[in-house]
């Protein structure tokens, strides 16, 4: 399905199939990511963090407060990097 490399948190978050995995909206993506995670246990922390961030972004988008995924991601990553507890 996907031969991308995932080195940074953003690589996961901006990947459409990862979003489908997080939302559980596409069985192929869910199967791909379950297998990928099994094959890359060293990425468990990054996958977990990316999943949490994406869930937060999706919840914010549902609330209507953030409409652009890239702007929302940049804002959230800045807050994470600065240690801001009010994400």
mmCIF file of C-alpha atoms in Angstrom:
data_model
loop_
_atom_site.group_PDB
_atom_site.id
_atom_site.type_symbol
_atom_site.label_atom_id
_atom_site.label_comp_id
_atom_site.label_asym_id
_atom_site.label_seq_id
_atom_site.Cartn_x
_atom_site.Cartn_y
_atom_site.Cartn_z
ATOM 1 C CA UNK A 1 0.000 0.000 0.000
ATOM 2 C CA UNK A 2 2.537 2.512 1.144
ATOM 3 C CA UNK A 3 6.302 2.598 0.812
ATOM 4 C CA UNK A 4 6.929 5.924 2.571
ATOM 5 C CA UNK A 5 9.460 6.296 5.320
ATOM 6 C CA UNK A 6 8.338 7.681 8.641
ATOM 7 C CA UNK A 7 11.017 9.564 10.536
ATOM 8 C CA UNK A 8 9.092 12.408 12.148
ATOM 9 C CA UNK A 9 5.764 12.772 13.912
ATOM 10 C CA UNK A 10 4.475 14.838 10.995
ATOM 11 C CA UNK A 11 5.197 11.991 8.562
ATOM 12 C CA UNK A 12 2.536 9.914 10.277
ATOM 13 C CA UNK A 13 0.055 12.708 10.891
ATOM 14 C CA UNK A 14 0.056 13.981 7.321
ATOM 15 C CA UNK A 15 -0.313 10.510 5.805
ATOM 16 C CA UNK A 16 -3.905 9.943 4.682
ATOM 17 C CA UNK A 17 -3.778 6.195 5.288
ATOM 18 C CA UNK A 18 -2.571 6.780 8.852
ATOM 19 C CA UNK A 19 -5.562 9.065 9.361
ATOM 20 C CA UNK A 20 -7.844 6.322 8.066
ATOM 21 C CA UNK A 21 -6.181 3.915 10.492
ATOM 22 C CA UNK A 22 -6.708 6.274 13.424
ATOM 23 C CA UNK A 23 -10.341 6.893 12.449
ATOM 24 C CA UNK A 24 -10.787 3.171 11.673
ATOM 25 C CA UNK A 25 -12.504 4.295 8.469
ATOM 26 C CA UNK A 26 -10.774 2.022 5.948
ATOM 27 C CA UNK A 27 -10.095 -1.664 6.579
ATOM 28 C CA UNK A 28 -7.128 -1.760 4.167
ATOM 29 C CA UNK A 29 -5.450 1.100 6.027
ATOM 30 C CA UNK A 30 -6.211 -0.466 9.395
ATOM 31 C CA UNK A 31 -4.707 -3.768 8.261
ATOM 32 C CA UNK A 32 -1.676 -2.037 6.719
ATOM 33 C CA UNK A 33 -0.918 -0.022 9.851
ATOM 34 C CA UNK A 34 -1.468 -2.926 12.225
ATOM 35 C CA UNK A 35 1.054 -4.921 10.193
ATOM 36 C CA UNK A 36 3.427 -1.953 9.855
ATOM 37 C CA UNK A 37 3.406 -1.346 13.606
ATOM 38 C CA UNK A 38 4.080 -5.043 14.258
ATOM 39 C CA UNK A 39 7.029 -4.918 11.856
ATOM 40 C CA UNK A 40 8.422 -1.666 13.345
ATOM 41 C CA UNK A 41 8.235 -1.999 17.147
ATOM 42 C CA UNK A 42 10.982 0.617 17.486
ATOM 43 C CA UNK A 43 8.470 3.206 16.190
ATOM 44 C CA UNK A 44 5.851 2.420 18.831
ATOM 45 C CA UNK A 45 6.373 5.675 20.743
ATOM 46 C CA UNK A 46 6.171 7.818 17.589
ATOM 47 C CA UNK A 47 3.064 5.994 16.359
ATOM 48 C CA UNK A 48 1.379 6.405 19.723
ATOM 49 C CA UNK A 49 2.214 10.120 19.901
ATOM 50 C CA UNK A 50 1.124 10.684 16.281
ATOM 51 C CA UNK A 51 -2.144 8.900 17.006
ATOM 52 C CA UNK A 52 -2.777 11.103 20.047
ATOM 53 C CA UNK A 53 -1.979 14.276 18.097
ATOM 54 C CA UNK A 54 -4.177 13.263 15.180
ATOM 55 C CA UNK A 55 -7.081 12.422 17.490
ATOM 56 C CA UNK A 56 -6.696 15.872 19.066
ATOM 57 C CA UNK A 57 -6.636 17.491 15.620
ATOM 58 C CA UNK A 58 -9.696 15.560 14.521
ATOM 59 C CA UNK A 59 -11.577 16.472 17.691
ATOM 60 C CA UNK A 60 -10.674 20.142 17.233
ATOM 61 C CA UNK A 61 -11.757 20.024 13.611
ATOM 62 C CA UNK A 62 -15.086 18.440 14.581
ATOM 63 C CA UNK A 63 -15.590 21.263 17.049
ATOM 64 C CA UNK A 64 -15.092 23.724 14.190
ATOM 65 C CA UNK A 65 -12.143 25.495 15.814
ATOM 66 C CA UNK A 66 -9.512 24.348 13.281
ATOM 67 C CA UNK A 67 -10.252 23.783 9.627
ATOM 68 C CA UNK A 68 -6.834 23.473 8.023
ATOM 69 C CA UNK A 69 -4.910 20.336 9.003
ATOM 70 C CA UNK A 70 -1.486 21.856 8.255
ATOM 71 C CA UNK A 71 -2.146 25.002 10.285
ATOM 72 C CA UNK A 72 -3.602 22.934 13.115
ATOM 73 C CA UNK A 73 -0.615 20.592 13.049
ATOM 74 C CA UNK A 74 1.885 23.461 13.126
ATOM 75 C CA UNK A 75 0.060 25.045 16.062
ATOM 76 C CA UNK A 76 -0.175 21.789 17.987
ATOM 77 C CA UNK A 77 3.478 20.880 17.386
ATOM 78 C CA UNK A 78 4.531 24.347 18.527
ATOM 79 C CA UNK A 79 2.511 23.900 21.707
ATOM 80 C CA UNK A 80 4.047 20.463 22.284
ATOM 81 C CA UNK A 81 7.576 21.770 21.676
ATOM 82 C CA UNK A 82 7.058 24.722 24.000
ATOM 83 C CA UNK A 83 5.627 22.511 26.745
ATOM 84 C CA UNK A 84 2.290 24.327 26.667
ATOM 85 C CA UNK A 85 -0.189 22.273 28.686
ATOM 86 C CA UNK A 86 -3.246 23.927 27.084
ATOM 87 C CA UNK A 87 -3.377 22.003 23.834
#
